[in-house]
mmCIF file of N, CA and C and ligand atoms in Angstrom:
data_model
loop_
_atom_site.group_PDB
_atom_site.id
_atom_site.type_symbol
_atom_site.label_atom_id
_atom_site.label_comp_id
_atom_site.label_asym_id
_atom_site.label_seq_id
_atom_site.Cartn_x
_atom_site.Cartn_y
_atom_site.Cartn_z
ATOM 1 N N ASN S 1 -222.402 45.374 -44.410
ATOM 2 C CA ASN S 1 -222.103 46.039 -44.981
ATOM 3 C C ASN S 1 -221.706 45.054 -46.538
ATOM 4 N N PHE S 2 -222.387 46.020 -47.768
ATOM 5 C CA PHE S 2 -222.323 45.561 -49.153
ATOM 6 C C PHE S 2 -220.697 44.974 -49.888
ATOM 7 N N ASP S 3 -221.477 43.760 -50.518
ATOM 8 C CA ASP S 3 -220.838 42.923 -50.499
ATOM 9 C C ASP S 3 -219.440 43.764 -51.849
ATOM 10 N N ASP S 4 -220.311 44.455 -53.031
ATOM 11 C CA ASP S 4 -219.395 45.105 -54.097
ATOM 12 C C ASP S 4 -220.320 45.933 -54.916
ATOM 13 N N ALA S 5 -219.390 47.271 -55.023
ATOM 14 C CA ALA S 5 -220.089 48.441 -55.200
ATOM 15 C C ALA S 5 -221.554 48.519 -56.233
ATOM 16 N N ASN S 6 -222.118 47.521 -57.144
ATOM 17 C CA ASN S 6 -223.049 47.234 -57.072
ATOM 18 C C ASN S 6 -223.873 47.020 -56.722
ATOM 19 N N ASP S 7 -223.709 46.523 -55.092
ATOM 20 C CA ASP S 7 -224.703 46.056 -54.307
ATOM 21 C C ASP S 7 -225.466 47.182 -53.516
ATOM 22 N N ALA S 8 -224.656 48.179 -53.684
ATOM 23 C CA ALA S 8 -224.606 49.740 -52.756
ATOM 24 C C ALA S 8 -225.204 50.243 -53.806
ATOM 25 N N ILE S 9 -225.189 50.513 -55.130
ATOM 26 C CA ILE S 9 -225.576 51.153 -55.918
ATOM 27 C C ILE S 9 -226.860 51.331 -55.910
ATOM 28 N N ASN S 10 -227.437 49.677 -55.430
ATOM 29 C CA ASN S 10 -228.530 49.126 -56.074
ATOM 30 C C ASN S 10 -230.048 49.220 -54.880
ATOM 31 N N TYR S 11 -228.713 49.539 -53.219
ATOM 32 C CA TYR S 11 -229.402 49.580 -52.672
ATOM 33 C C TYR S 11 -229.872 51.435 -52.185
ATOM 34 N N ARG S 12 -228.792 52.020 -52.655
ATOM 35 C CA ARG S 12 -229.343 53.311 -52.444
ATOM 36 C C ARG S 12 -229.950 53.576 -53.504
ATOM 37 N N GLN S 13 -230.196 53.128 -54.650
ATOM 38 C CA GLN S 13 -231.224 53.525 -55.348
ATOM 39 C C GLN S 13 -232.950 53.416 -55.659
ATOM 40 N N SER S 14 -233.175 51.844 -54.585
ATOM 41 C CA SER S 14 -234.110 51.869 -54.352
ATOM 42 C C SER S 14 -234.125 52.462 -52.877
ATOM 43 N N ALA S 15 -233.904 52.582 -52.114
ATOM 44 C CA ALA S 15 -233.787 54.271 -50.911
ATOM 45 C C ALA S 15 -234.848 55.705 -52.253
ATOM 46 N N PHE S 16 -233.939 55.820 -52.818
ATOM 47 C CA PHE S 16 -234.363 57.019 -53.699
ATOM 48 C C PHE S 16 -235.685 56.592 -53.763
ATOM 49 N N GLY S 17 -235.499 55.512 -54.516
ATOM 50 C CA GLY S 17 -236.752 55.158 -55.582
ATOM 51 C C GLY S 17 -238.499 54.869 -54.970
ATOM 52 N N LEU S 18 -238.333 54.675 -54.352
ATOM 53 C CA LEU S 18 -239.140 54.874 -53.006
ATOM 54 C C LEU S 18 -239.271 56.307 -51.686
ATOM 55 N N ILE S 19 -238.338 56.834 -51.903
ATOM 56 C CA ILE S 19 -238.493 58.216 -51.397
ATOM 57 C C ILE S 19 -239.195 58.722 -53.051
ATOM 58 N N ALA S 20 -238.234 58.733 -53.893
ATOM 59 C CA ALA S 20 -239.168 59.774 -55.164
ATOM 60 C C ALA S 20 -241.093 59.553 -55.377
ATOM 61 N N TYR S 21 -241.472 57.846 -54.911
ATOM 62 C CA TYR S 21 -243.231 57.890 -54.884
ATOM 63 C C TYR S 21 -243.467 58.605 -54.160
ATOM 64 N N GLN S 22 -243.224 59.046 -52.441
ATOM 65 C CA GLN S 22 -243.390 59.611 -51.540
ATOM 66 C C GLN S 22 -243.707 60.770 -52.005
ATOM 67 N N PHE S 23 -242.396 61.191 -51.777
ATOM 68 C CA PHE S 23 -242.438 62.374 -53.006
ATOM 69 C C PHE S 23 -243.340 63.096 -54.006
ATOM 70 N N GLY S 24 -243.177 62.581 -54.557
ATOM 71 C CA GLY S 24 -244.182 62.598 -55.883
ATOM 72 C C GLY S 24 -245.676 62.769 -55.575
ATOM 73 N N ASP S 25 -246.318 61.890 -54.581
ATOM 74 C CA ASP S 25 -247.658 61.906 -54.270
ATOM 75 C C ASP S 25 -247.766 63.049 -53.499
ATOM 76 N N MET S 26 -246.316 63.475 -53.343
ATOM 77 C CA MET S 26 -247.157 64.570 -51.988
ATOM 78 C C MET S 26 -247.478 65.996 -53.208
ATOM 79 N N SER S 27 -246.482 65.759 -53.442
ATOM 80 C CA SER S 27 -246.592 66.957 -54.922
ATOM 81 C C SER S 27 -247.561 67.230 -55.482
ATOM 82 N N ALA S 28 -248.163 65.869 -55.973
ATOM 83 C CA ALA S 28 -249.449 65.734 -56.937
ATOM 84 C C ALA S 28 -250.123 66.565 -55.961
ATOM 85 N N MET S 29 -250.634 65.767 -54.553
ATOM 86 C CA MET S 29 -251.487 66.882 -52.671
ATOM 87 C C MET S 29 -251.446 67.842 -53.588
ATOM 88 N N LEU S 30 -249.985 68.646 -53.044
ATOM 89 C CA LEU S 30 -250.380 70.292 -53.306
ATOM 90 C C LEU S 30 -250.332 70.358 -54.151
ATOM 91 N N LYS S 31 -250.169 70.221 -55.421
ATOM 92 C CA LYS S 31 -250.238 71.166 -56.572
ATOM 93 C C LYS S 31 -251.603 71.125 -57.148
ATOM 94 N N GLY S 32 -252.864 69.991 -56.332
ATOM 95 C CA GLY S 32 -253.947 70.182 -56.469
ATOM 96 C C GLY S 32 -254.745 68.444 -57.897
ATOM 97 N N LYS S 33 -252.885 67.985 -57.797
ATOM 98 C CA LYS S 33 -253.597 67.338 -59.421
ATOM 99 C C LYS S 33 -254.425 66.235 -58.822
ATOM 100 N N LYS S 34 -254.463 66.118 -57.390
ATOM 101 C CA LYS S 34 -255.498 64.940 -57.000
ATOM 102 C C LYS S 34 -255.985 65.694 -55.659
ATOM 103 N N GLU S 35 -256.455 64.674 -54.871
ATOM 104 C CA GLU S 35 -256.854 64.861 -53.602
ATOM 105 C C GLU S 35 -256.272 65.212 -52.449
ATOM 106 N N PHE S 36 -256.425 66.743 -52.137
ATOM 107 C CA PHE S 36 -255.961 66.588 -50.594
ATOM 108 C C PHE S 36 -256.105 65.841 -49.654
ATOM 109 N N ASN S 37 -255.571 64.591 -48.943
ATOM 110 C CA ASN S 37 -255.884 63.827 -48.112
ATOM 111 C C ASN S 37 -254.871 64.451 -46.730
ATOM 112 N N GLN S 38 -255.226 65.055 -45.937
ATOM 113 C CA GLN S 38 -254.285 64.989 -44.692
ATOM 114 C C GLN S 38 -253.141 63.609 -44.191
ATOM 115 N N ALA S 39 -254.230 62.566 -43.912
ATOM 116 C CA ALA S 39 -253.805 61.245 -42.952
ATOM 117 C C ALA S 39 -252.861 60.876 -44.179
ATOM 118 N N VAL S 40 -252.805 60.413 -45.513
ATOM 119 C CA VAL S 40 -251.879 60.104 -46.443
ATOM 120 C C VAL S 40 -251.018 60.947 -46.595
ATOM 121 N N PHE S 41 -250.853 62.438 -46.603
ATOM 122 C CA PHE S 41 -249.727 63.480 -46.800
ATOM 123 C C PHE S 41 -248.763 63.005 -45.639
ATOM 124 N N ALA S 42 -249.652 62.982 -44.298
ATOM 125 C CA ALA S 42 -248.587 62.775 -43.266
ATOM 126 C C ALA S 42 -248.081 61.347 -43.268
ATOM 127 N N SER S 43 -248.492 60.665 -43.708
ATOM 128 C CA SER S 43 -247.504 59.262 -43.904
ATOM 129 C C SER S 43 -247.083 59.350 -44.817
ATOM 130 N N ARG S 44 -247.376 60.048 -46.141
ATOM 131 C CA ARG S 44 -245.852 60.053 -46.942
ATOM 132 C C ARG S 44 -244.543 61.243 -46.336
ATOM 133 N N ALA S 45 -245.175 61.717 -45.937
ATOM 134 C CA ALA S 45 -244.158 62.572 -45.458
ATOM 135 C C ALA S 45 -243.382 61.948 -43.527
ATOM 136 N N SER S 46 -244.096 61.015 -42.964
ATOM 137 C CA SER S 46 -243.562 60.385 -42.380
ATOM 138 C C SER S 46 -242.132 59.373 -43.093
ATOM 139 N N ASN S 47 -242.837 58.804 -44.287
ATOM 140 C CA ASN S 47 -241.565 57.554 -44.500
ATOM 141 C C ASN S 47 -240.715 58.373 -45.517
ATOM 142 N N VAL S 48 -240.843 59.295 -45.351
ATOM 143 C CA VAL S 48 -239.412 60.054 -46.126
ATOM 144 C C VAL S 48 -238.505 60.606 -45.495
ATOM 145 N N ALA S 49 -239.209 60.951 -44.119
ATOM 146 C CA ALA S 49 -238.370 61.726 -42.995
ATOM 147 C C ALA S 49 -237.273 59.757 -42.907
ATOM 148 N N ALA S 50 -237.737 59.171 -42.584
ATOM 149 C CA ALA S 50 -237.486 57.401 -42.376
ATOM 150 C C ALA S 50 -236.536 57.470 -43.393
ATOM 151 N N LEU S 51 -237.415 57.382 -44.215
ATOM 152 C CA LEU S 51 -236.104 57.431 -45.840
ATOM 153 C C LEU S 51 -235.171 57.506 -46.022
ATOM 154 N N ALA S 52 -234.887 59.092 -45.592
ATOM 155 C CA ALA S 52 -233.966 59.923 -46.163
ATOM 156 C C ALA S 52 -232.903 59.770 -45.429
ATOM 157 N N LYS S 53 -233.187 58.822 -44.504
ATOM 158 C CA LYS S 53 -230.969 58.243 -43.702
ATOM 159 C C LYS S 53 -231.442 57.362 -44.539
ATOM 160 N N LEU S 54 -231.332 56.906 -45.804
ATOM 161 C CA LEU S 54 -230.459 55.120 -45.740
ATOM 162 C C LEU S 54 -229.936 55.702 -47.023
ATOM 163 N N PRO S 55 -230.135 56.270 -48.064
ATOM 164 C CA PRO S 55 -229.390 55.921 -49.262
ATOM 165 C C PRO S 55 -227.843 56.541 -49.097
ATOM 166 N N HIS S 56 -227.650 57.651 -47.882
ATOM 167 C CA HIS S 56 -226.365 57.423 -47.842
ATOM 168 C C HIS S 56 -225.362 56.432 -47.103
ATOM 169 N N GLU S 57 -226.011 55.897 -46.404
ATOM 170 C CA GLU S 57 -224.665 54.720 -46.794
ATOM 171 C C GLU S 57 -224.482 53.701 -47.738
ATOM 172 N N GLY S 58 -224.840 54.326 -48.986
ATOM 173 C CA GLY S 58 -224.665 53.125 -49.963
ATOM 174 C C GLY S 58 -223.846 54.433 -50.828
ATOM 175 N N PHE S 59 -223.085 55.245 -50.624
ATOM 176 C CA PHE S 59 -222.118 55.634 -51.553
ATOM 177 C C PHE S 59 -220.751 55.334 -50.965
ATOM 178 N N ILE S 60 -220.075 54.198 -51.132
ATOM 179 C CA ILE S 60 -219.231 54.245 -50.532
ATOM 180 C C ILE S 60 -218.477 54.151 -51.820
ATOM 181 N N PRO S 61 -216.906 54.040 -51.177
ATOM 182 C CA PRO S 61 -215.750 54.252 -51.858
ATOM 183 C C PRO S 61 -216.166 53.591 -53.456
ATOM 184 N N GLY S 62 -215.599 53.618 -54.835
ATOM 185 C CA GLY S 62 -215.406 52.873 -55.819
ATOM 186 C C GLY S 62 -216.366 53.083 -56.977
ATOM 187 N N SER S 63 -217.923 53.145 -55.806
ATOM 188 C CA SER S 63 -218.794 53.006 -56.007
ATOM 189 C C SER S 63 -219.586 54.274 -56.952
ATOM 190 N N GLU S 64 -218.688 54.486 -58.067
ATOM 191 C CA GLU S 64 -218.735 55.814 -58.375
ATOM 192 C C GLU S 64 -218.946 55.025 -60.449
ATOM 193 N N LYS S 65 -217.825 53.599 -59.931
ATOM 194 C CA LYS S 65 -217.401 52.718 -61.163
ATOM 195 C C LYS S 65 -219.033 52.289 -61.117
ATOM 196 N N GLY S 66 -219.934 52.233 -62.065
ATOM 197 C CA GLY S 66 -221.050 51.078 -62.175
ATOM 198 C C GLY S 66 -222.188 51.709 -62.906
ATOM 199 N N LYS S 67 -223.288 51.606 -62.415
ATOM 200 C CA LYS S 67 -224.295 51.905 -63.639
ATOM 201 C C LYS S 67 -225.186 52.993 -62.660
ATOM 202 N N THR S 68 -224.682 53.978 -62.495
ATOM 203 C CA THR S 68 -225.043 54.662 -61.310
ATOM 204 C C THR S 68 -225.341 57.003 -62.162
ATOM 205 N N ASP S 69 -225.664 57.153 -61.538
ATOM 206 C CA ASP S 69 -226.007 58.786 -61.815
ATOM 207 C C ASP S 69 -225.178 59.315 -61.017
ATOM 208 N N ALA S 70 -224.795 58.617 -60.154
ATOM 209 C CA ALA S 70 -223.861 59.719 -59.127
ATOM 210 C C ALA S 70 -222.362 60.238 -59.244
ATOM 211 N N SER S 71 -221.941 61.461 -59.382
ATOM 212 C CA SER S 71 -221.052 61.950 -60.148
ATOM 213 C C SER S 71 -220.063 61.725 -59.339
ATOM 214 N N ALA S 72 -218.355 61.350 -59.961
ATOM 215 C CA ALA S 72 -217.713 61.373 -59.087
ATOM 216 C C ALA S 72 -216.712 61.904 -57.763
ATOM 217 N N ASN S 73 -217.364 63.584 -58.414
ATOM 218 C CA ASN S 73 -216.874 64.858 -57.448
ATOM 219 C C ASN S 73 -217.630 64.399 -56.113
ATOM 220 N N ILE S 74 -218.625 63.408 -55.741
ATOM 221 C CA ILE S 74 -219.499 63.025 -54.262
ATOM 222 C C ILE S 74 -218.306 62.102 -53.589
ATOM 223 N N TRP S 75 -216.998 61.690 -54.167
ATOM 224 C CA TRP S 75 -215.918 61.432 -53.185
ATOM 225 C C TRP S 75 -215.092 62.176 -53.272
ATOM 226 N N GLN S 76 -215.065 63.314 -54.371
ATOM 227 C CA GLN S 76 -213.787 64.540 -53.889
ATOM 228 C C GLN S 76 -214.647 66.263 -52.952
ATOM 229 N N ASP S 77 -215.798 65.951 -53.213
ATOM 230 C CA ASP S 77 -215.974 66.330 -52.084
ATOM 231 C C ASP S 77 -216.823 65.863 -50.769
ATOM 232 N N LYS S 78 -216.563 64.901 -50.246
ATOM 233 C CA LYS S 78 -217.403 64.398 -49.533
ATOM 234 C C LYS S 78 -217.875 64.892 -48.296
ATOM 235 N N ALA S 79 -217.101 65.735 -47.973
ATOM 236 C CA ALA S 79 -217.102 66.371 -47.107
ATOM 237 C C ALA S 79 -218.479 67.347 -47.184
ATOM 238 N N ASP S 80 -219.132 67.701 -48.032
ATOM 239 C CA ASP S 80 -219.901 68.711 -48.439
ATOM 240 C C ASP S 80 -220.843 67.983 -49.033
ATOM 241 N N PHE S 81 -220.798 66.945 -50.180
ATOM 242 C CA PHE S 81 -221.967 65.499 -50.419
ATOM 243 C C PHE S 81 -222.400 65.499 -48.513
ATOM 244 N N ASP S 82 -221.895 64.739 -47.380
ATOM 245 C CA ASP S 82 -222.477 64.270 -46.485
ATOM 246 C C ASP S 82 -223.248 65.591 -46.030
ATOM 247 N N ASP S 83 -222.688 66.705 -46.124
ATOM 248 C CA ASP S 83 -223.857 68.043 -45.241
ATOM 249 C C ASP S 83 -224.947 68.087 -45.891
ATOM 250 N N LYS S 84 -224.973 68.102 -47.139
ATOM 251 C CA LYS S 84 -225.953 68.135 -48.275
ATOM 252 C C LYS S 84 -226.768 66.508 -48.082
ATOM 253 N N MET S 85 -226.674 65.640 -47.708
ATOM 254 C CA MET S 85 -227.269 64.491 -47.335
ATOM 255 C C MET S 85 -228.098 64.936 -45.790
ATOM 256 N N ALA S 86 -227.398 65.455 -44.613
ATOM 257 C CA ALA S 86 -227.577 65.335 -43.822
ATOM 258 C C ALA S 86 -229.056 66.439 -43.773
ATOM 259 N N ALA S 87 -228.307 67.691 -44.252
ATOM 260 C CA ALA S 87 -229.671 69.092 -44.618
ATOM 261 C C ALA S 87 -231.006 68.392 -44.987
ATOM 262 N N PHE S 88 -230.764 67.350 -46.132
ATOM 263 C CA PHE S 88 -231.779 66.549 -46.613
ATOM 264 C C PHE S 88 -232.743 65.383 -45.508
ATOM 265 N N VAL S 89 -231.750 64.995 -44.472
ATOM 266 C CA VAL S 89 -232.429 64.502 -43.482
ATOM 267 C C VAL S 89 -233.435 65.105 -42.392
ATOM 268 N N ASN S 90 -232.781 66.480 -41.749
ATOM 269 C CA ASN S 90 -233.449 67.690 -41.190
ATOM 270 C C ASN S 90 -234.791 67.726 -42.085
ATOM 271 N N ASN S 91 -234.594 68.809 -43.321
ATOM 272 C CA ASN S 91 -235.662 69.182 -43.780
ATOM 273 C C ASN S 91 -237.004 68.184 -43.787
ATOM 274 N N ALA S 92 -236.656 66.529 -44.390
ATOM 275 C CA ALA S 92 -237.350 65.091 -44.243
ATOM 276 C C ALA S 92 -238.285 65.868 -42.680
ATOM 277 N N ALA S 93 -236.879 65.347 -41.301
ATOM 278 C CA ALA S 93 -237.987 65.877 -40.455
ATOM 279 C C ALA S 93 -238.623 67.090 -39.992
ATOM 280 N N LEU S 94 -238.380 68.076 -40.593
ATOM 281 C CA LEU S 94 -239.399 69.161 -40.044
ATOM 282 C C LEU S 94 -240.931 69.210 -40.849
ATOM 283 N N LEU S 95 -240.444 68.471 -42.079
ATOM 284 C CA LEU S 95 -241.726 67.987 -42.944
ATOM 285 C C LEU S 95 -242.658 67.369 -42.473
ATOM 286 N N ALA S 96 -241.989 66.357 -41.857
ATOM 287 C CA ALA S 96 -243.008 64.900 -41.087
ATOM 288 C C ALA S 96 -243.554 65.694 -40.018
ATOM 289 N N GLN S 97 -242.903 66.564 -39.258
ATOM 290 C CA GLN S 97 -243.308 67.640 -38.279
ATOM 291 C C GLN S 97 -244.003 68.153 -38.739
ATOM 292 N N ALA S 98 -244.222 69.213 -39.832
ATOM 293 C CA ALA S 98 -245.292 70.143 -40.420
ATOM 294 C C ALA S 98 -246.499 69.329 -40.319
ATOM 295 N N ALA S 99 -246.304 68.304 -40.731
ATOM 296 C CA ALA S 99 -247.978 66.985 -41.986
ATOM 297 C C ALA S 99 -248.462 67.134 -40.612
ATOM 298 N N GLN S 100 -247.996 66.748 -39.642
ATOM 299 C CA GLN S 100 -248.503 66.635 -38.113
ATOM 300 C C GLN S 100 -249.176 67.727 -37.876
ATOM 301 N N THR S 101 -248.556 68.944 -38.479
ATOM 302 C CA THR S 101 -249.568 70.252 -37.767
ATOM 303 C C THR S 101 -251.222 70.341 -38.883
ATOM 304 N N GLY S 102 -251.535 69.863 -39.833
ATOM 305 C CA GLY S 102 -252.405 69.951 -40.670
ATOM 306 C C GLY S 102 -252.764 71.358 -41.997
ATOM 307 N N ASP S 103 -251.284 72.120 -40.727
ATOM 308 C CA ASP S 103 -251.039 73.329 -41.405
ATOM 309 C C ASP S 103 -251.037 73.858 -42.797
ATOM 310 N N LYS S 104 -251.477 73.758 -44.020
ATOM 311 C CA LYS S 104 -251.790 73.868 -45.379
ATOM 312 C C LYS S 104 -250.268 75.025 -46.151
ATOM 313 N N ASN S 105 -250.191 76.217 -45.478
ATOM 314 C CA ASN S 105 -249.145 76.771 -45.561
ATOM 315 C C ASN S 105 -247.723 76.623 -45.000
ATOM 316 N N SER S 106 -247.883 75.888 -44.128
ATOM 317 C CA SER S 106 -246.340 74.984 -42.728
ATOM 318 C C SER S 106 -246.200 73.590 -44.085
ATOM 319 N N MET S 107 -246.367 73.047 -44.588
ATOM 320 C CA MET S 107 -246.747 71.806 -44.826
ATOM 321 C C MET S 107 -246.004 72.401 -46.353
ATOM 322 N N LYS S 108 -246.680 73.287 -47.214
ATOM 323 C CA LYS S 108 -246.160 73.995 -48.218
ATOM 324 C C LYS S 108 -245.206 74.102 -48.077
ATOM 325 N N GLN S 109 -244.351 74.785 -47.037
ATOM 326 C CA GLN S 109 -243.103 75.402 -47.005
ATOM 327 C C GLN S 109 -242.001 74.624 -46.484
ATOM 328 N N ALA S 110 -242.529 73.638 -45.732
ATOM 329 C CA ALA S 110 -241.632 72.674 -45.064
ATOM 330 C C ALA S 110 -241.344 71.825 -47.139
ATOM 331 N N PHE S 111 -242.642 71.391 -47.164
ATOM 332 C CA PHE S 111 -241.604 70.248 -48.819
ATOM 333 C C PHE S 111 -241.223 70.828 -49.834
ATOM 334 N N MET S 112 -241.699 72.386 -49.753
ATOM 335 C CA MET S 112 -240.169 73.079 -50.568
ATOM 336 C C MET S 112 -238.717 73.517 -50.642
ATOM 337 N N GLU S 113 -239.110 73.052 -48.931
ATOM 338 C CA GLU S 113 -237.098 73.209 -48.192
ATOM 339 C C GLU S 113 -236.963 71.798 -48.871
ATOM 340 N N THR S 114 -237.436 70.964 -48.596
ATOM 341 C CA THR S 114 -237.472 69.441 -48.967
ATOM 342 C C THR S 114 -237.119 69.105 -50.227
ATOM 343 N N GLY S 115 -237.386 69.687 -51.281
ATOM 344 C CA GLY S 115 -237.555 69.618 -52.911
ATOM 345 C C GLY S 115 -236.366 70.694 -52.711
ATOM 346 N N LYS S 116 -235.435 71.620 -52.098
ATOM 347 C CA LYS S 116 -234.760 71.996 -52.467
ATOM 348 C C LYS S 116 -233.614 71.593 -51.953
ATOM 349 N N SER S 117 -233.426 70.428 -50.727
ATOM 350 C CA SER S 117 -232.383 69.914 -50.980
ATOM 351 C C SER S 117 -232.098 68.636 -51.707
ATOM 352 N N CYS S 118 -233.292 68.062 -52.041
ATOM 353 C CA CYS S 118 -232.802 66.950 -53.458
ATOM 354 C C CYS S 118 -232.176 67.542 -54.589
ATOM 355 N N LYS S 119 -232.863 69.182 -54.966
ATOM 356 C CA LYS S 119 -231.916 69.876 -55.754
ATOM 357 C C LYS S 119 -230.959 70.160 -55.851
ATOM 358 N N GLY S 120 -230.979 70.520 -54.604
ATOM 359 C CA GLY S 120 -229.107 71.117 -54.648
ATOM 360 C C GLY S 120 -228.125 70.081 -54.548
ATOM 361 N N CYS S 121 -228.302 69.012 -54.388
ATOM 362 C CA CYS S 121 -228.118 67.964 -54.563
ATOM 363 C C CYS S 121 -227.329 67.570 -55.966
ATOM 364 N N HIS S 122 -229.174 67.860 -56.295
ATOM 365 C CA HIS S 122 -228.775 66.506 -58.037
ATOM 366 C C HIS S 122 -227.897 67.213 -58.646
ATOM 367 N N ASP S 123 -227.747 69.312 -58.429
ATOM 368 C CA ASP S 123 -227.418 69.525 -59.630
ATOM 369 C C ASP S 123 -225.750 69.530 -59.278
ATOM 370 N N VAL S 124 -225.450 69.194 -57.958
ATOM 371 C CA VAL S 124 -224.424 69.132 -57.829
ATOM 372 C C VAL S 124 -223.516 67.815 -58.071
ATOM 373 N N TYR S 125 -224.129 66.799 -57.642
ATOM 374 C CA TYR S 125 -223.843 64.999 -57.825
ATOM 375 C C TYR S 125 -224.448 64.386 -58.544
ATOM 376 N N LYS S 126 -225.421 65.105 -58.631
ATOM 377 C CA LYS S 126 -225.919 63.513 -59.994
ATOM 378 C C LYS S 126 -225.863 64.023 -61.570
ATOM 379 N N LYS S 127 -225.557 62.910 -62.301
ATOM 380 C CA LYS S 127 -225.642 62.810 -63.502
ATOM 381 C C LYS S 127 -226.844 63.756 -64.374
ATOM 382 N N ASP S 128 -226.675 63.829 -65.669
ATOM 383 C CA ASP S 128 -227.382 64.809 -66.832
ATOM 384 C C ASP S 128 -228.465 65.599 -66.010
HETATM 385 C C1 LIG F 1 -239.321 64.611 -57.165
HETATM 386 C C2 LIG F 1 -238.379 64.264 -57.152
HETATM 387 C C3 LIG F 1 -237.149 64.859 -57.518
HETATM 388 C C4 LIG F 1 -236.802 66.074 -56.477
HETATM 389 C C5 LIG F 1 -236.725 67.704 -56.822
HETATM 390 C C6 LIG F 1 -237.518 69.070 -56.142
HETATM 391 O O1 LIG F 1 -240.056 64.360 -57.123
HETATM 392 O O2 LIG F 1 -237.916 63.453 -57.910
HETATM 393 O O3 LIG F 1 -235.722 64.473 -57.796
HETATM 394 O O4 LIG F 1 -238.459 66.268 -56.198
HETATM 395 O O5 LIG F 1 -237.585 67.215 -58.650
HETATM 396 O O6 LIG F 1 -236.740 69.570 -56.871
#
């Protein structure tokens, strides 16, 4: 467990940072901003599937007070927030599966679904 809110905030921000790096690289490959490498893409997708499970634990009660972009309504609508996080974990798992097939269309589709999970939650629960 965390000693205080700041530990929890640092923990979840670290996890999100790692996810963003993986996701950003996959995005660059899908957009043709860099050469598509199937093995790298699959590895990134598998990383996201594992990392997606981490941030949720850091959303402890009281941690809306601190250096965080997390909206206080996370704790008011915690069940909905939990559902959205679970959907992200699920979509990330499907993306990792799709990445194993090497089929570009299913990878793109699964990537977009996962991105919607990111954005859908940010729109409601992330400040700015
Ligand atoms: C990213 C990133 C996000 C999501 C989101 C998807 O690469 O940093 O927050 O994708 O923009 O819509």
